[in-house]
PDB file of C-alpha atoms and ligand atoms in Angstrom:
ATOM      1  CA  MET A  26       0.000   0.000   0.000  1.00  0.00           C
ATOM      2  CA  ARG A  27       2.799   2.372   0.945  1.00  0.00           C
ATOM      3  CA  ASP A  28       4.590   1.657  -2.365  1.00  0.00           C
ATOM      4  CA  TRP A  29       1.386   2.290  -4.294  1.00  0.00           C
ATOM      5  CA  ILE A  30       0.872   5.685  -2.603  1.00  0.00           C
ATOM      6  CA  ARG A  31       4.517   6.633  -3.239  1.00  0.00           C
ATOM      7  CA  ASN A  32       4.217   5.708  -6.946  1.00  0.00           C
ATOM      8  CA  VAL A  33       1.028   7.743  -7.278  1.00  0.00           C
ATOM      9  CA  TYR A  34       2.701  10.684  -5.554  1.00  0.00           C
ATOM     10  CA  LEU A  35       5.752  10.416  -7.841  1.00  0.00           C
ATOM     11  CA  ALA A  36       3.592  10.190 -10.967  1.00  0.00           C
ATOM     12  CA  VAL A  37       1.509  13.219  -9.998  1.00  0.00           C
ATOM     13  CA  THR A  38       4.499  15.413  -9.020  1.00  0.00           C
ATOM     14  CA  THR A  39       6.496  14.425 -12.131  1.00  0.00           C
ATOM     15  CA  ILE A  40       3.609  15.224 -14.458  1.00  0.00           C
ATOM     16  CA  THR A  41       2.919  18.497 -12.632  1.00  0.00           C
ATOM     17  CA  GLU A  42       6.555  19.596 -12.910  1.00  0.00           C
ATOM     18  CA  GLY A  43       6.653  18.694 -16.600  1.00  0.00           C
ATOM     19  CA  MET A  44       3.421  20.542 -17.313  1.00  0.00           C
ATOM     20  CA  TYR A  45       4.655  23.571 -15.355  1.00  0.00           C
ATOM     21  CA  VAL A  46       7.767  23.810 -17.615  1.00  0.00           C
ATOM     22  CA  THR A  47       5.608  23.410 -20.719  1.00  0.00           C
ATOM     23  CA  LEU A  48       3.168  26.062 -19.526  1.00  0.00           C
ATOM     24  CA  TRP A  49       5.998  28.456 -18.592  1.00  0.00           C
ATOM     25  CA  TYR A  50       7.512  28.285 -22.087  1.00  0.00           C
ATOM     26  CA  PHE A  51       4.064  28.578 -23.639  1.00  0.00           C
ATOM     27  CA  VAL A  52       3.464  31.852 -21.774  1.00  0.00           C
ATOM     28  CA  GLN A  53       6.963  33.144 -22.597  1.00  0.00           C
ATOM     29  CA  THR A  54       6.481  32.384 -26.289  1.00  0.00           C
ATOM     30  CA  PHE A  55       3.123  34.152 -26.226  1.00  0.00           C
ATOM     31  CA  ARG A  56       4.562  37.233 -24.486  1.00  0.00           C
ATOM     32  CA  ARG A  57       7.650  37.381 -26.745  1.00  0.00           C
ATOM     33  CA  LYS A  58       5.490  37.966 -29.833  1.00  0.00           C
ATOM     34  CA  ALA A  59       6.457  37.033 -33.387  1.00  0.00           C
ATOM     35  CA  PHE A  60       9.763  38.082 -34.980  1.00  0.00           C
ATOM     36  CA  THR A  61       7.976  40.360 -37.455  1.00  0.00           C
ATOM     37  CA  GLN A  62       6.051  42.153 -34.682  1.00  0.00           C
ATOM     38  CA  HIS A  63       9.321  42.927 -32.916  1.00  0.00           C
ATOM     39  CA  PHE A  64      11.298  44.355 -35.801  1.00  0.00           C
ATOM     40  CA  ALA A  65       8.784  45.231 -38.547  1.00  0.00           C
ATOM     41  CA  TYR A  66      11.081  43.304 -40.926  1.00  0.00           C
ATOM     42  CA  PRO A  67      11.488  43.717 -43.926  1.00  0.00           C
ATOM     43  CA  GLU A  68      10.174  47.299 -43.784  1.00  0.00           C
ATOM     44  CA  LEU A  69      12.789  48.142 -41.147  1.00  0.00           C
ATOM     45  CA  PRO A  70      16.203  46.478 -40.800  1.00  0.00           C
ATOM     46  CA  VAL A  71      16.766  44.121 -37.900  1.00  0.00           C
ATOM     47  CA  PRO A  72      19.386  45.426 -35.448  1.00  0.00           C
ATOM     48  CA  ILE A  73      22.490  43.232 -35.276  1.00  0.00           C
ATOM     49  CA  ARG A  74      25.275  42.643 -32.753  1.00  0.00           C
ATOM     50  CA  PRO A  75      28.700  44.288 -33.342  1.00  0.00           C
ATOM     51  CA  ARG A  76      30.384  40.921 -34.023  1.00  0.00           C
ATOM     52  CA  TYR A  77      27.636  39.629 -36.310  1.00  0.00           C
ATOM     53  CA  ARG A  78      28.960  37.571 -39.248  1.00  0.00           C
ATOM     54  CA  GLY A  79      26.991  38.566 -42.314  1.00  0.00           C
ATOM     55  CA  PHE A  80      27.817  38.576 -46.005  1.00  0.00           C
ATOM     56  CA  HIS A  81      31.458  39.383 -46.709  1.00  0.00           C
ATOM     57  CA  ARG A  82      33.095  42.677 -47.488  1.00  0.00           C
ATOM     58  CA  PHE A  83      35.964  42.499 -49.944  1.00  0.00           C
ATOM     59  CA  ASP A  84      38.441  45.084 -51.194  1.00  0.00           C
ATOM     60  CA  LEU A  85      39.592  44.213 -54.708  1.00  0.00           C
ATOM     61  CA  THR A  86      42.140  47.036 -54.718  1.00  0.00           C
ATOM     62  CA  ALA A  87      44.061  45.489 -51.805  1.00  0.00           C
ATOM     63  CA  CYS A  88      43.741  41.774 -52.622  1.00  0.00           C
ATOM     64  CA  ILE A  89      47.029  40.202 -53.767  1.00  0.00           C
ATOM     65  CA  GLY A  90      45.474  36.946 -54.948  1.00  0.00           C
ATOM     66  CA  CYS A  91      47.427  34.793 -52.511  1.00  0.00           C
ATOM     67  CA  ASP A  92      44.619  32.193 -52.200  1.00  0.00           C
ATOM     68  CA  LYS A  93      45.023  31.936 -48.420  1.00  0.00           C
ATOM     69  CA  CYS A  94      41.328  32.646 -47.804  1.00  0.00           C
ATOM     70  CA  ALA A  95      40.264  30.010 -50.340  1.00  0.00           C
ATOM     71  CA  ARG A  96      42.585  27.428 -48.815  1.00  0.00           C
ATOM     72  CA  ALA A  97      41.294  28.172 -45.307  1.00  0.00           C
ATOM     73  CA  CYS A  98      37.664  27.774 -46.330  1.00  0.00           C
ATOM     74  CA  PRO A  99      36.423  24.423 -44.987  1.00  0.00           C
ATOM     75  CA  VAL A 100      33.737  24.066 -47.664  1.00  0.00           C
ATOM     76  CA  ASP A 101      35.742  25.363 -50.656  1.00  0.00           C
ATOM     77  CA  CYS A 102      33.270  28.045 -51.606  1.00  0.00           C
ATOM     78  CA  ILE A 103      35.724  30.815 -52.582  1.00  0.00           C
ATOM     79  CA  TYR A 104      36.717  30.784 -56.251  1.00  0.00           C
ATOM     80  CA  ILE A 105      39.518  33.143 -57.286  1.00  0.00           C
ATOM     81  CA  GLU A 106      40.351  33.882 -60.911  1.00  0.00           C
ATOM     82  CA  LYS A 107      43.755  35.461 -61.284  1.00  0.00           C
ATOM     83  CA  GLU A 108      46.519  35.991 -63.761  1.00  0.00           C
ATOM     84  CA  LYS A 109      50.227  36.564 -63.290  1.00  0.00           C
ATOM     85  CA  VAL A 110      51.277  39.933 -64.703  1.00  0.00           C
ATOM     86  CA  LYS A 111      54.548  41.803 -64.945  1.00  0.00           C
ATOM     87  CA  LEU A 112      54.619  45.170 -63.206  1.00  0.00           C
ATOM     88  CA  ALA A 113      56.343  48.313 -64.484  1.00  0.00           C
ATOM     89  CA  ASP A 114      59.301  47.755 -62.118  1.00  0.00           C
ATOM     90  CA  GLY A 115      59.867  44.268 -63.533  1.00  0.00           C
ATOM     91  CA  LYS A 116      58.330  42.407 -60.577  1.00  0.00           C
ATOM     92  CA  THR A 117      55.485  39.963 -61.031  1.00  0.00           C
ATOM     93  CA  ALA A 118      52.145  40.000 -59.214  1.00  0.00           C
ATOM     94  CA  PHE A 119      48.684  38.483 -59.469  1.00  0.00           C
ATOM     95  CA  ARG A 120      45.854  40.385 -61.110  1.00  0.00           C
ATOM     96  CA  VAL A 121      42.565  39.281 -59.550  1.00  0.00           C
ATOM     97  CA  ASP A 122      39.871  39.061 -62.243  1.00  0.00           C
ATOM     98  CA  GLY A 123      37.247  37.220 -60.227  1.00  0.00           C
ATOM     99  CA  PHE A 124      36.528  36.667 -56.552  1.00  0.00           C
ATOM    100  CA  LYS A 125      33.410  34.546 -56.201  1.00  0.00           C
ATOM    101  CA  ILE A 126      31.835  33.305 -52.999  1.00  0.00           C
ATOM    102  CA  ASP A 127      29.138  30.655 -53.274  1.00  0.00           C
ATOM    103  CA  TYR A 128      26.592  31.414 -50.558  1.00  0.00           C
ATOM    104  CA  THR A 129      24.769  28.149 -51.127  1.00  0.00           C
ATOM    105  CA  LYS A 130      27.806  26.563 -49.420  1.00  0.00           C
ATOM    106  CA  CYS A 131      29.227  29.286 -47.158  1.00  0.00           C
ATOM    107  CA  MET A 132      28.493  28.744 -43.481  1.00  0.00           C
ATOM    108  CA  PHE A 133      29.707  32.153 -42.274  1.00  0.00           C
ATOM    109  CA  CYS A 134      32.451  30.677 -40.100  1.00  0.00           C
ATOM    110  CA  ALA A 135      34.847  33.608 -40.841  1.00  0.00           C
ATOM    111  CA  LEU A 136      37.837  31.244 -41.200  1.00  0.00           C
ATOM    112  CA  CYS A 137      38.680  33.009 -44.468  1.00  0.00           C
ATOM    113  CA  VAL A 138      39.156  36.344 -42.700  1.00  0.00           C
ATOM    114  CA  ASP A 139      42.047  35.651 -40.330  1.00  0.00           C
ATOM    115  CA  PRO A 140      44.663  34.317 -42.816  1.00  0.00           C
ATOM    116  CA  CYS A 141      44.331  37.300 -45.177  1.00  0.00           C
ATOM    117  CA  PRO A 142      47.681  39.153 -45.164  1.00  0.00           C
ATOM    118  CA  ALA A 143      46.154  42.261 -46.762  1.00  0.00           C
ATOM    119  CA  ASP A 144      43.118  42.566 -44.443  1.00  0.00           C
ATOM    120  CA  CYS A 145      40.924  42.904 -47.486  1.00  0.00           C
ATOM    121  CA  ILE A 146      38.163  40.496 -46.532  1.00  0.00           C
ATOM    122  CA  PHE A 147      35.968  40.497 -43.452  1.00  0.00           C
ATOM    123  CA  MET A 148      32.482  39.569 -42.375  1.00  0.00           C
ATOM    124  CA  GLY A 149      30.009  42.399 -42.990  1.00  0.00           C
ATOM    125  CA  SER A 150      26.692  43.213 -41.412  1.00  0.00           C
ATOM    126  CA  THR A 151      24.398  42.441 -44.353  1.00  0.00           C
ATOM    127  CA  TYR A 152      22.128  39.479 -43.663  1.00  0.00           C
ATOM    128  CA  ASP A 153      19.711  39.649 -46.552  1.00  0.00           C
ATOM    129  CA  ILE A 154      20.492  38.999 -50.207  1.00  0.00           C
ATOM    130  CA  SER A 155      17.467  36.952 -51.124  1.00  0.00           C
ATOM    131  CA  CYS A 156      17.410  35.742 -54.730  1.00  0.00           C
ATOM    132  CA  TYR A 157      15.207  33.714 -57.052  1.00  0.00           C
ATOM    133  CA  THR A 158      17.884  31.445 -58.507  1.00  0.00           C
ATOM    134  CA  ARG A 159      20.889  29.546 -57.192  1.00  0.00           C
ATOM    135  CA  ASP A 160      23.052  31.604 -59.501  1.00  0.00           C
ATOM    136  CA  GLY A 161      22.026  34.687 -57.498  1.00  0.00           C
ATOM    137  CA  CYS A 162      23.695  33.131 -54.437  1.00  0.00           C
ATOM    138  CA  VAL A 163      27.104  33.215 -56.123  1.00  0.00           C
ATOM    139  CA  VAL A 164      28.483  36.706 -55.629  1.00  0.00           C
ATOM    140  CA  ASP A 165      31.505  37.835 -57.638  1.00  0.00           C
ATOM    141  CA  TYR A 166      33.000  40.623 -55.560  1.00  0.00           C
ATOM    142  CA  ALA A 167      35.365  41.597 -58.372  1.00  0.00           C
ATOM    143  CA  LYS A 168      32.351  42.560 -60.498  1.00  0.00           C
ATOM    144  CA  LEU A 169      30.642  44.635 -57.797  1.00  0.00           C
ATOM    145  CA  PRO A 170      31.289  48.373 -57.459  1.00  0.00           C
ATOM    146  CA  LEU A 171      33.903  48.936 -54.743  1.00  0.00           C
ATOM    147  CA  ASP A 172      31.442  51.022 -52.706  1.00  0.00           C
ATOM    148  CA  VAL A 173      29.233  47.956 -52.471  1.00  0.00           C
ATOM    149  CA  ALA A 174      31.867  45.239 -52.160  1.00  0.00           C
ATOM    150  CA  TRP A 175      33.912  47.036 -49.503  1.00  0.00           C
ATOM    151  CA  GLY A 176      31.526  49.730 -48.266  1.00  0.00           C
ATOM    152  CA  PRO A 177      29.903  52.028 -47.372  1.00  0.00           C
ATOM    153  CA  ASP A 178      27.007  50.999 -49.631  1.00  0.00           C
ATOM    154  CA  THR A 179      24.937  47.988 -48.687  1.00  0.00           C
ATOM    155  CA  LEU A 180      25.224  44.694 -50.515  1.00  0.00           C
ATOM    156  CA  ASN A 181      21.765  44.068 -51.912  1.00  0.00           C
ATOM    157  CA  PRO A 182      20.040  41.693 -54.371  1.00  0.00           C
ATOM    158  CA  THR A 183      19.658  44.356 -57.078  1.00  0.00           C
ATOM    159  CA  VAL A 184      23.345  45.201 -57.268  1.00  0.00           C
ATOM    160  CA  VAL A 185      24.286  41.501 -57.204  1.00  0.00           C
ATOM    161  CA  HIS A 186      21.879  40.931 -60.095  1.00  0.00           C
ATOM    162  CA  GLU A 187      23.406  43.858 -62.015  1.00  0.00           C
ATOM    163  CA  SER A 188      26.922  42.503 -61.422  1.00  0.00           C
ATOM    164  CA  LYS A 189      25.972  39.324 -63.328  1.00  0.00           C
ATOM    165  CA  LYS A 190      25.840  41.438 -66.482  1.00  0.00           C
ATOM    166  CA  VAL A 191      29.416  42.675 -65.944  1.00  0.00           C
ATOM    167  CA  SER A 192      31.982  40.501 -67.716  1.00  0.00           C
ATOM    168  CA  LEU A 193      35.166  42.330 -66.757  1.00  0.00           C
ATOM    169  CA  PRO A 194      36.322  43.115 -63.217  1.00  0.00           C
ATOM    170  CA  VAL A 195      35.435  46.587 -62.000  1.00  0.00           C
ATOM    171  CA  TRP A 196      39.044  47.784 -62.004  1.00  0.00           C
ATOM    172  CA  THR A 197      39.014  47.720 -65.819  1.00  0.00           C
ATOM    173  CA  LYS A 198      36.544  50.630 -65.822  1.00  0.00           C
ATOM    174  CA  THR A 199      37.960  54.101 -66.221  1.00  0.00           C
TER     175      THR A 199
HETATM  176  S1  LIG B  18      32.878  32.304 -43.968  1.00  0.00           S
HETATM  177 FE1  LIG B  18      33.702  30.206 -43.780  1.00  0.00          FE
HETATM  178  S2  LIG B  18      32.520  29.002 -45.262  1.00  0.00           S
HETATM  179 FE2  LIG B  18      32.195  31.184 -45.783  1.00  0.00          FE
HETATM  180  S3  LIG B  18      33.749  31.645 -47.335  1.00  0.00           S
HETATM  181 FE3  LIG B  18      34.648  32.174 -45.344  1.00  0.00          FE
HETATM  182  S4  LIG B  18      35.745  30.305 -44.700  1.00  0.00           S
HETATM  183 FE4  LIG B  18      34.340  29.709 -46.345  1.00  0.00          FE
HETATM  184  S1  LIG B  19      43.684  35.966 -48.400  1.00  0.00           S
HETATM  185 FE1  LIG B  19      43.198  38.132 -48.725  1.00  0.00          FE
HETATM  186  S2  LIG B  19      44.766  38.838 -50.183  1.00  0.00           S
HETATM  187 FE2  LIG B  19      44.791  36.589 -50.252  1.00  0.00          FE
HETATM  188  S3  LIG B  19      43.370  36.078 -51.969  1.00  0.00           S
HETATM  189 FE3  LIG B  19      42.151  36.046 -50.060  1.00  0.00          FE
HETATM  190  S4  LIG B  19      41.282  38.120 -49.913  1.00  0.00           S
HETATM  191 FE4  LIG B  19      42.970  38.226 -51.404  1.00  0.00          FE
END
């Protein structure tokens, strides 16, 4: 009899505790409101933390085409097109014609940022470049205007779409 009462007591208290946790989270979820009610997204941008890792920023004018970022990438989603050229002083250097990042593969780990000897790539604050095709997820930073690729302008779907029509890297423009 004593065992039976203890089992009933245990069953009732266990279920009550479990239901209390469920009810607590239910109320919290209700009070928290939906994401869109909080931030009025997409009409207003969502505030981000200072160390947020969004879509990259890349400075084509500083990149030396060393491939260190591409080698550090764990998912191999950085594709660099470059050509060896002779400079006026007789030295050789790489000319970077394409710097593509495939955002269908990128996991925003930032491992490509640290090895860069020229500090020309870092994680930006943009979190939204929605697109209708997979091709739109491949961004060629060498074809984007420098104001967009490096800043201060925002990386956005329209400018990425426009960059698909550009065949030569932006540095070839006068
Ligand atoms: S953030 Fe990570 S996954 Fe994305 S390109 Fe850089 S190293 Fe690769
Ligand atoms: S590590 Fe830096 S300098 Fe080297 S290819 Fe990548 S972005 Fe360019």
